[in-house]
Every structure is written in structure tokens, then in C-alpha cells.
């Protein structure tokens, strides 16, 4: 006889990603004060946010038919997560590059292209997803009320 699967076994990658975020948060809290955020960290954080955005989008879509109210709240969370992703993307571009040549476009040096373009390509792809399902007004201001 086998035991029933645990609820968190259905999403092992999400559990691993959450553990990674917790690990880095603890490491930052334990270490000596760091300098301000740099482009590398913001790029990695943006990648994490866009992955969460995709997951939340899928959860909202699969939840909505069976539980419309819960699906709407997940869609609202997805929009708010997108707003956070936009702000991280904007902050990435406001931080100066480590060197003068870092922003120079030399695709022959990096097979995936310059880092500044990969973060933008990721952002544009995620933006396409959110714009298919959300109005510009919803993206600018999103408020909900608790139904409890």
C-alpha cells in the first residue's frame, strides 16, 4: 500500500525555487552589508519574477473554470506580480553598467546576445502574455476587496 502523495509533491520545481529564494535571503541577511543592487542580481531576480508570472498565469487559467472567484483573485495577483516585474526591469536599466563596453552590442561575443538584450527579450515575452489577458487600465491600477 502506498501513502497518498503530499500536496507539495505536485510542484517540485516551485518548491526548489522557493528554497533557493529563501537561501539567498538568509545569506543576504547574514552577510556583511552589501552595496546596492547590481545588474546581475536584478537580471536574475527579473528572471525569477517572470517565471513566477508564467506559473501564476497557468494557475489562474486552470482555477478559473472550477472556482471563478478564486481564479479572479489569482489573475489579480498575476497583474500585481507583473507590475513588480516592470519596476525591476526599469531599475535594471537605471543602474549603470559595470564597464563602458558592457552596454555595447557585440553579439559575436555572446551566443545569447548582450545581457541587456536578454533581460529585455524576456520582459517583452512576458509582457505579451499579460497584455493578451489584461487591459491597460488594469495594469495601471488594480484594486480588489476581500470577500470575507
N, CA, C and O of each residue as an XYZ file, in Angstrom:
592
protein
N       0.834     -1.174      0.000
C       0.000      0.000      0.000
C       0.886      1.247      0.000
O       1.844      1.326      0.768
N       0.579      2.186     -0.830
C       1.368      3.418     -0.900
C       0.635      4.540     -0.199
O      -0.594      4.572     -0.156
N       1.397      5.442      0.339
C       0.776      6.582      1.010
C       0.358      7.598     -0.044
O       0.955      7.658     -1.119
N      -0.664      8.397      0.254
C      -1.103      9.410     -0.719
C      -0.004     10.436     -0.937
O       0.749     10.743     -0.013
N       0.097     10.973     -2.155
C       1.154     11.961     -2.421
C       0.918     13.233     -1.617
O      -0.218     13.647     -1.385
N       2.020     13.836     -1.201
C       1.918     15.099     -0.489
C       1.507     16.196     -1.462
O       1.798     16.114     -2.655
N       0.841     17.205     -0.962
C       0.357     18.294     -1.825
C       1.513     19.022     -2.502
O       1.385     19.449     -3.650
N       2.643     19.170     -1.803
C       3.750     19.919     -2.397
C       4.564     19.084     -3.382
O       5.442     19.625     -4.053
N       4.297     17.775     -3.489
C       4.992     16.945     -4.467
C       4.526     17.219     -5.892
O       5.205     16.841     -6.846
N       3.380     17.870     -6.047
C       2.850     18.160     -7.378
C       3.649     19.257     -8.074
O       3.613     19.366     -9.300
N       4.360     20.061     -7.312
C       5.110     21.184     -7.876
C       6.548     21.188     -7.347
O       6.931     22.112     -6.630
N       7.346     20.176     -7.686
C       8.702     20.110     -7.121
C       9.592     21.267     -7.554
O      10.449     21.697     -6.782
N       9.413     21.778     -8.758
C      10.260     22.882     -9.211
C       9.936     24.161     -8.455
O      10.834     24.942     -8.143
N       8.671     24.378     -8.161
C       8.292     25.556     -7.386
C       8.870     25.458     -5.983
O       9.347     26.454     -5.440
N       8.833     24.266     -5.390
C       9.397     24.069     -4.060
C      10.904     24.355     -4.078
O      11.425     24.992     -3.162
N      11.601     23.888     -5.113
C      13.047     24.122     -5.228
C      13.340     25.609     -5.425
O      14.285     26.134     -4.837
N      12.546     26.282     -6.237
C      12.753     27.716     -6.470
C      12.520     28.500     -5.182
O      13.259     29.437     -4.880
N      11.501     28.121     -4.429
C      11.211     28.787     -3.165
C      12.365     28.587     -2.185
O      12.756     29.516     -1.480
N      12.901     27.384     -2.146
C      14.041     27.109     -1.272
C      15.248     27.957     -1.687
O      15.982     28.448     -0.829
N      15.454     28.130     -2.982
C      16.553     28.956     -3.460
C      16.401     30.406     -3.053
O      17.372     31.044     -2.646
N      15.193     30.931     -3.157
C      14.941     32.322     -2.750
C      15.177     32.468     -1.250
O      15.793     33.440     -0.812
N      14.695     31.514     -0.461
C      14.910     31.577      0.993
C      16.395     31.534      1.330
O      16.861     32.270      2.200
N      17.135     30.671      0.640
C      18.577     30.552      0.878
C      19.279     31.884      0.619
O      20.086     32.330      1.434
N      18.978     32.512     -0.502
C      19.640     33.778     -0.837
C      19.218     34.894      0.111
O      20.021     35.770      0.433
N      17.978     34.869      0.556
C      17.513     35.875      1.509
C      18.252     35.734      2.828
O      18.694     36.727      3.407
N      18.386     34.495      3.307
C      19.131     34.269      4.561
C      20.598     34.661      4.394
O      21.188     35.259      5.293
N      21.186     34.326      3.252
C      22.600     34.661      3.015
C      22.801     36.173      3.017
O      23.793     36.665      3.557
N      21.873     36.912      2.421
C      21.989     38.377      2.410
C      21.846     38.942      3.818
O      22.532     39.900      4.176
N      20.959     38.355      4.616
C      20.749     38.849      5.979
C      21.938     38.545      6.880
O      22.220     39.311      7.802
N      22.645     37.436      6.632
C      23.777     37.034      7.458
C      25.063     37.755      7.082
O      25.911     38.005      7.937
N      25.204     38.081      5.834
C      26.476     38.641      5.369
C      26.622     40.101      5.775
O      25.680     40.754      6.224
N      27.825     40.570      5.600
C      28.090     41.985      5.864
C      27.254     42.822      4.918
O      26.865     42.342      3.854
N      26.974     44.045      5.276
C      26.162     44.886      4.401
C      26.754     44.946      2.990
O      27.940     45.221      2.803
N      25.909     44.687      2.028
C      26.331     44.716      0.630
C      26.139     46.110      0.071
O      25.498     46.973      0.670
N      26.708     46.287     -1.074
C      26.486     47.531     -1.787
C      25.103     47.499     -2.421
O      24.326     46.577     -2.176
N      24.804     48.475     -3.211
C      23.492     48.497     -3.864
C      23.369     47.350     -4.871
O      24.358     46.728     -5.258
N      22.154     47.098     -5.273
C      21.895     46.041     -6.252
C      22.655     46.337     -7.540
O      22.837     47.493     -7.922
N      23.089     45.275     -8.195
C      23.751     45.457     -9.480
C      22.900     44.806    -10.569
O      21.887     44.167    -10.285
N      23.324     44.979    -11.804
C      22.553     44.476    -12.935
C      22.421     42.956    -12.937
O      21.382     42.419    -13.322
N      23.468     42.270    -12.512
C      23.418     40.803    -12.500
C      22.312     40.311    -11.573
O      21.522     39.443    -11.945
N      22.258     40.874    -10.355
C      21.232     40.451     -9.407
C      19.832     40.824     -9.884
O      18.896     40.038     -9.736
N      19.686     42.000    -10.445
C      18.364     42.397    -10.935
C      17.936     41.553    -12.126
O      16.752     41.255    -12.281
N      18.894     41.162    -12.973
C      18.578     40.292    -14.097
C      18.081     38.936    -13.598
O      17.085     38.413    -14.098
N      18.778     38.370    -12.610
C      18.356     37.083    -12.051
C      17.009     37.195    -11.349
O      16.165     36.306    -11.466
N      16.814     38.278    -10.629
C      15.536     38.486     -9.944
C      14.409     38.655    -10.964
O      13.310     38.139    -10.765
N      14.674     39.364    -12.038
C      13.682     39.544    -13.097
C      13.326     38.194    -13.720
O      12.158     37.930    -14.005
N      14.324     37.344    -13.930
C      14.061     36.009    -14.475
C      13.168     35.216    -13.540
O      12.269     34.510    -13.998
N      13.399     35.318    -12.245
C      12.571     34.611    -11.269
C      11.136     35.148    -11.287
O      10.175     34.379    -11.264
N      11.005     36.469    -11.327
C       9.668     37.072    -11.354
C       8.889     36.676    -12.611
O       7.692     36.397    -12.533
N       9.552     36.651    -13.758
C       8.833     36.285    -14.986
C       8.437     34.811    -14.962
O       7.384     34.449    -15.486
N       9.270     33.953    -14.359
C       8.895     32.545    -14.226
C       7.688     32.400    -13.297
O       6.774     31.625    -13.580
N       7.686     33.143    -12.193
C       6.523     33.131    -11.301
C       5.281     33.672    -12.003
O       4.172     33.179    -11.798
N       5.480     34.676    -12.821
C       4.376     35.256    -13.587
C       3.743     34.196    -14.485
O       2.518     34.086    -14.546
N       4.560     33.423    -15.175
C       4.040     32.372    -16.050
C       3.301     31.305    -15.256
O       2.241     30.839    -15.675
N       3.856     30.915    -14.107
C       3.210     29.910    -13.271
C       1.874     30.419    -12.740
O       0.879     29.694    -12.772
N       1.841     31.639    -12.261
C       0.604     32.205    -11.733
C      -0.445     32.347    -12.823
O      -1.634     32.154    -12.570
N      -0.020     32.679    -14.020
C      -0.936     32.761    -15.154
C      -1.575     31.399    -15.421
O      -2.784     31.309    -15.636
N      -0.771     30.349    -15.406
C      -1.303     28.998    -15.626
C      -2.257     28.590    -14.503
O      -3.304     27.998    -14.762
N      -1.896     28.906    -13.256
C      -2.773     28.573    -12.134
C      -4.104     29.303    -12.228
O      -5.154     28.721    -11.957
N      -4.067     30.568    -12.607
C      -5.306     31.339    -12.740
C      -6.196     30.740    -13.828
O      -7.408     30.624    -13.650
N      -5.594     30.362    -14.949
C      -6.367     29.791    -16.067
C      -7.004     28.452    -15.709
O      -8.146     28.184    -16.083
N      -6.263     27.612    -14.984
C      -6.813     26.300    -14.643
C      -7.779     26.365    -13.467
O      -8.632     25.489    -13.330
N      -7.668     27.372    -12.622
C      -8.547     27.504    -11.465
C      -9.865     28.175    -11.830
O     -10.909     27.844    -11.267
N      -9.822     29.116    -12.770
C     -10.996     29.930    -13.093
C     -12.242     29.120    -13.451
O     -13.315     29.459    -12.952
N     -12.179     28.064    -14.287
C     -13.417     27.351    -14.623
C     -14.100     26.705    -13.417
O     -15.324     26.766    -13.296
N     -13.328     26.092    -12.531
C     -13.926     25.409    -11.385
C     -14.287     26.375    -10.254
O     -15.286     26.181     -9.562
N     -13.479     27.404    -10.070
C     -13.670     28.365     -8.974
C     -13.463     29.780     -9.504
O     -12.376     30.339     -9.364
N     -14.501     30.367    -10.113
C     -14.329     31.679    -10.769
C     -13.803     32.779     -9.852
O     -12.953     33.565    -10.270
N     -14.283     32.853     -8.624
C     -13.833     33.922     -7.724
C     -12.351     33.747     -7.390
O     -11.596     34.719     -7.399
N     -11.939     32.538     -7.100
C     -10.527     32.279     -6.797
C      -9.668     32.565     -8.028
O      -8.567     33.104     -7.913
N     -10.174     32.202     -9.196
C      -9.449     32.476    -10.433
C      -9.250     33.963    -10.663
O      -8.191     34.386    -11.126
N     -10.268     34.764    -10.341
C     -10.140     36.221    -10.484
C      -9.081     36.776     -9.535
O      -8.317     37.665     -9.911
N      -9.032     36.259     -8.311
C      -8.015     36.725     -7.360
C      -6.617     36.319     -7.810
O      -5.669     37.086     -7.641
N      -6.478     35.131     -8.376
C      -5.175     34.718     -8.902
C      -4.780     35.592    -10.092
O      -3.609     35.934    -10.256
N      -5.762     35.951    -10.919
C      -5.475     36.844    -12.047
C      -5.048     38.224    -11.548
O      -4.176     38.857    -12.142
N      -5.659     38.689    -10.461
C      -5.263     39.967     -9.865
C      -3.837     39.877     -9.322
O      -3.038     40.796     -9.505
N      -3.524     38.773     -8.658
C      -2.158     38.577     -8.157
C      -1.169     38.551     -9.321
O      -0.063     39.079     -9.213
N      -1.566     37.944    -10.416
C      -0.718     37.886    -11.608
C      -0.441     39.289    -12.139
O       0.689     39.594    -12.520
N      -1.455     40.139    -12.169
C      -1.279     41.515    -12.636
C      -0.345     42.287    -11.704
O       0.519     43.034    -12.162
N      -0.521     42.105    -10.411
C       0.351     42.803     -9.458
C       1.790     42.308     -9.554
O       2.729     43.093     -9.419
N       1.962     41.021     -9.784
C       3.303     40.487     -9.973
C       3.927     41.085    -11.225
O       5.121     41.383    -11.244
N       3.131     41.261    -12.264
C       3.640     41.890    -13.483
C       4.082     43.321    -13.196
O       5.112     43.764    -13.705
N       3.312     44.049    -12.382
C       3.686     45.413    -12.041
C       5.030     45.431    -11.313
O       5.845     46.322    -11.553
N       5.273     44.468    -10.433
C       6.568     44.367     -9.758
C       7.667     44.045    -10.764
O       8.771     44.581    -10.668
N       7.377     43.183    -11.718
C       8.352     42.819    -12.741
C       8.737     44.034    -13.580
O       9.908     44.212    -13.915
N       7.772     44.858    -13.915
C       8.035     46.080    -14.681
C       8.981     46.992    -13.908
O       9.911     47.556    -14.485
N       8.751     47.138    -12.617
C       9.593     48.021    -11.806
C      11.026     47.484    -11.700
O      11.980     48.262    -11.727
N      11.180     46.165    -11.579
C      12.529     45.581    -11.535
C      13.230     45.788    -12.877
O      14.425     46.083    -12.914
N      12.494     45.636    -13.973
C      13.064     45.862    -15.304
C      13.515     47.315    -15.456
O      14.586     47.582    -16.000
N      12.711     48.238    -14.982
C      13.064     49.657    -15.047
C      14.305     49.938    -14.204
O      15.198     50.667    -14.636
N      14.364     49.360    -12.999
C      15.534     49.558    -12.132
C      16.794     49.004    -12.787
O      17.867     49.594    -12.660
N      16.675     47.879    -13.486
C      17.815     47.289    -14.185
C      18.432     48.310    -15.138
O      19.653     48.448    -15.200
N      17.594     49.016    -15.873
C      18.102     49.975    -16.854
C      18.617     51.267    -16.231
O      19.342     52.017    -16.884
N      18.258     51.537    -14.993
C      18.724     52.754    -14.325
C      20.065     52.568    -13.630
O      20.710     53.546    -13.252
N      20.490     51.315    -13.460
C      21.788     51.054    -12.841
C      22.849     51.082    -13.928
O      22.696     50.424    -14.957
N      23.920     51.830    -13.715
C      24.959     51.888    -14.751
C      25.639     50.534    -14.925
O      25.765     49.754    -13.980
N      26.066     50.280    -16.134
C      26.772     49.045    -16.443
C      28.129     49.041    -15.749
O      28.677     50.098    -15.435
N      28.667     47.846    -15.511
C      29.944     47.715    -14.799
C      31.096     48.364    -15.564
O      32.020     48.911    -14.963
N      31.032     48.297    -16.886
C      32.082     48.916    -17.685
C      31.451     49.643    -18.857
O      30.286     49.421    -19.187
N      32.217     50.498    -19.470
C      31.692     51.269    -20.611
C      31.337     50.347    -21.772
O      30.424     50.653    -22.540
N      32.038     49.229    -21.915
C      31.782     48.309    -23.027
C      30.637     47.342    -22.749
O      30.223     46.613    -23.650
N      30.109     47.318    -21.513
C      29.072     46.352    -21.158
C      27.778     46.594    -21.918
O      27.035     45.647    -22.177
N      27.492     47.831    -22.278
C      26.257     48.104    -22.989
C      26.447     48.069    -24.496
O      25.483     48.176    -25.253
N      27.688     47.917    -24.926
C      27.966     47.858    -26.348
C      27.439     46.543    -26.924
O      27.666     45.477    -26.351
N      26.761     46.616    -28.016
C      26.164     45.425    -28.620
C      27.202     44.690    -29.458
O      27.598     45.170    -30.520
N      27.638     43.543    -28.992
C      28.590     42.701    -29.725
C      28.084     41.266    -29.685
O      28.595     40.451    -28.917
N      27.095     40.951    -30.494
C      26.509     39.606    -30.455
C      27.511     38.496    -30.739
O      27.305     37.364    -30.300
N      28.581     38.786    -31.455
C      29.559     37.740    -31.767
C      30.291     37.255    -30.516
O      30.854     36.161    -30.525
N      30.294     38.039    -29.451
C      30.991     37.651    -28.219
C      30.138     36.755    -27.334
O      30.676     35.889    -26.643
N      28.833     36.940    -27.338
C      27.935     36.141    -26.506
C      26.912     35.429    -27.389
O      26.185     36.081    -28.140
N      26.849     34.114    -27.308
C      25.911     33.392    -28.181
C      24.450     33.778    -27.955
O      23.653     33.752    -28.893
N      24.092     34.134    -26.720
C      22.701     34.508    -26.446
C      22.458     35.994    -26.608
O      21.341     36.462    -26.386
N      23.470     36.740    -26.987
C      23.335     38.180    -27.152
C      23.769     38.913    -25.898
O      24.024     38.284    -24.871
N      23.857     40.227    -25.966
C      24.267     41.005    -24.794
C      23.254     40.858    -23.659
O      22.056     40.745    -23.920
N      23.714     40.859    -22.399
C      22.790     40.693    -21.272
C      21.666     41.712    -21.257
O      20.538     41.377    -20.895
N      21.949     42.955    -21.645
C      20.897     43.963    -21.622
C      19.766     43.591    -22.577
O      18.611     43.941    -22.333
N      20.083     42.892    -23.648
C      19.029     42.494    -24.579
C      18.289     41.258    -24.105
O      17.098     41.125    -24.384
N      18.954     40.339    -23.393
C      18.245     39.157    -22.928
C      17.206     39.512    -21.879
O      16.116     38.940    -21.891
N      17.503     40.439    -20.966
C      16.512     40.836    -19.983
C      15.336     41.516    -20.686
O      14.188     41.336    -20.281
N      15.606     42.279    -21.711
C      14.528     42.949    -22.447
C      13.699     41.942    -23.249
O      12.475     42.052    -23.309
N      14.363     40.969    -23.858
C      13.623     39.953    -24.606
C      12.712     39.165    -23.674
O      11.562     38.892    -24.018
N      13.214     38.798    -22.494
C      12.405     38.079    -21.514
C      11.222     38.935    -21.087
O      10.097     38.450    -20.961
N      11.497     40.224    -20.866
C      10.445     41.136    -20.422
C       9.368     41.308    -21.499
O       8.175     41.316    -21.196
N       9.792     41.443    -22.737
C       8.822     41.587    -23.828
C       7.972     40.329    -24.005
O       6.773     40.425    -24.269
N       8.574     39.170    -23.865
C       7.816     37.917    -23.983
C       6.780     37.793    -22.872
O       5.642     37.395    -23.122
N       7.172     38.132    -21.646
C       6.225     38.084    -20.532
C       5.150     39.156    -20.700
O       3.985     38.928    -20.378
N       5.541     40.314    -21.201
C       4.568     41.386    -21.438
C       3.521     40.997    -22.462
O       2.361     41.393    -22.350
N       3.918     40.229    -23.453
C       2.971     39.757    -24.461
C       1.882     38.901    -23.801
O       0.703     39.017    -24.136
N       2.283     38.059    -22.881
C       1.326     37.195    -22.180
C       0.331     38.014    -21.373
O      -0.875     37.781    -21.450
N       0.827     38.967    -20.603
C      -0.074     39.749    -19.749
C      -0.989     40.644    -20.572
O      -2.142     40.855    -20.196
N      -0.504     41.168    -21.676
C      -1.325     42.070    -22.488
C      -2.424     41.336    -23.254
O      -3.412     41.951    -23.654
N      -2.264     40.036    -23.460
C      -3.326     39.254    -24.100
C      -4.545     39.146    -23.207
O      -5.666     39.004    -23.695
N      -4.334     39.211    -21.897
C      -5.420     38.923    -20.958
C      -5.810     40.095    -20.072
O      -6.782     39.995    -19.323
N      -5.082     41.200    -20.137
C      -5.293     42.312    -19.224
C      -5.374     43.615    -19.999
O      -4.646     43.821    -20.969
N      -6.258     44.480    -19.566
C      -6.383     45.780    -20.215
C      -5.319     46.735    -19.672
O      -4.814     46.530    -18.568
N      -4.975     47.771    -20.433
C      -4.018     48.768    -19.928
C      -4.476     49.422    -18.626
O      -3.651     49.732    -17.766
N      -5.772     49.631    -18.475
C      -6.295     50.232    -17.246
C      -6.033     49.316    -16.060
O      -5.633     49.774    -14.990
N      -6.263     48.010    -16.256
C      -5.987     47.056    -15.176
C      -4.522     47.046    -14.804
O      -4.185     46.881    -13.631
N      -3.646     47.217    -15.774
C      -2.220     47.202    -15.491
C      -1.776     48.430    -14.703
O      -0.834     48.357    -13.913
N      -2.452     49.557    -14.916
C      -2.068     50.790    -14.217
C      -2.534     50.790    -12.762
O      -1.781     51.174    -11.868
N      -3.738     50.373    -12.532
C      -4.245     50.376    -11.150
C      -5.141     49.167    -10.968
O      -6.091     48.951    -11.721
N      -4.825     48.405     -9.977
C      -5.577     47.182     -9.731
C      -5.919     47.112     -8.261
O      -5.034     46.968     -7.417
N      -7.193     47.213     -7.952
C      -7.610     47.116     -6.564
C      -8.661     46.033     -6.450
O      -9.480     45.850     -7.351
N      -8.633     45.326     -5.355
C      -9.647     44.318     -5.067
C     -10.076     44.488     -3.634
O      -9.388     45.128     -2.839
N     -11.205     43.918     -3.309
C     -11.667     43.937     -1.939
C     -11.783     42.501     -1.453
O     -12.071     41.595     -2.235
N     -11.564     42.302     -0.191
C     -11.663     40.970      0.393
C     -13.124     40.595      0.523
O     -13.943     41.420      0.927
N     -13.461     39.366      0.189
C     -14.865     38.927      0.233
C     -15.228     38.291      1.552
O     -16.356     37.827      1.722
N     -14.309     38.257      2.485
C     -14.608     37.654      3.801
C     -15.275     38.615      4.706
O     -15.594     38.272      5.844
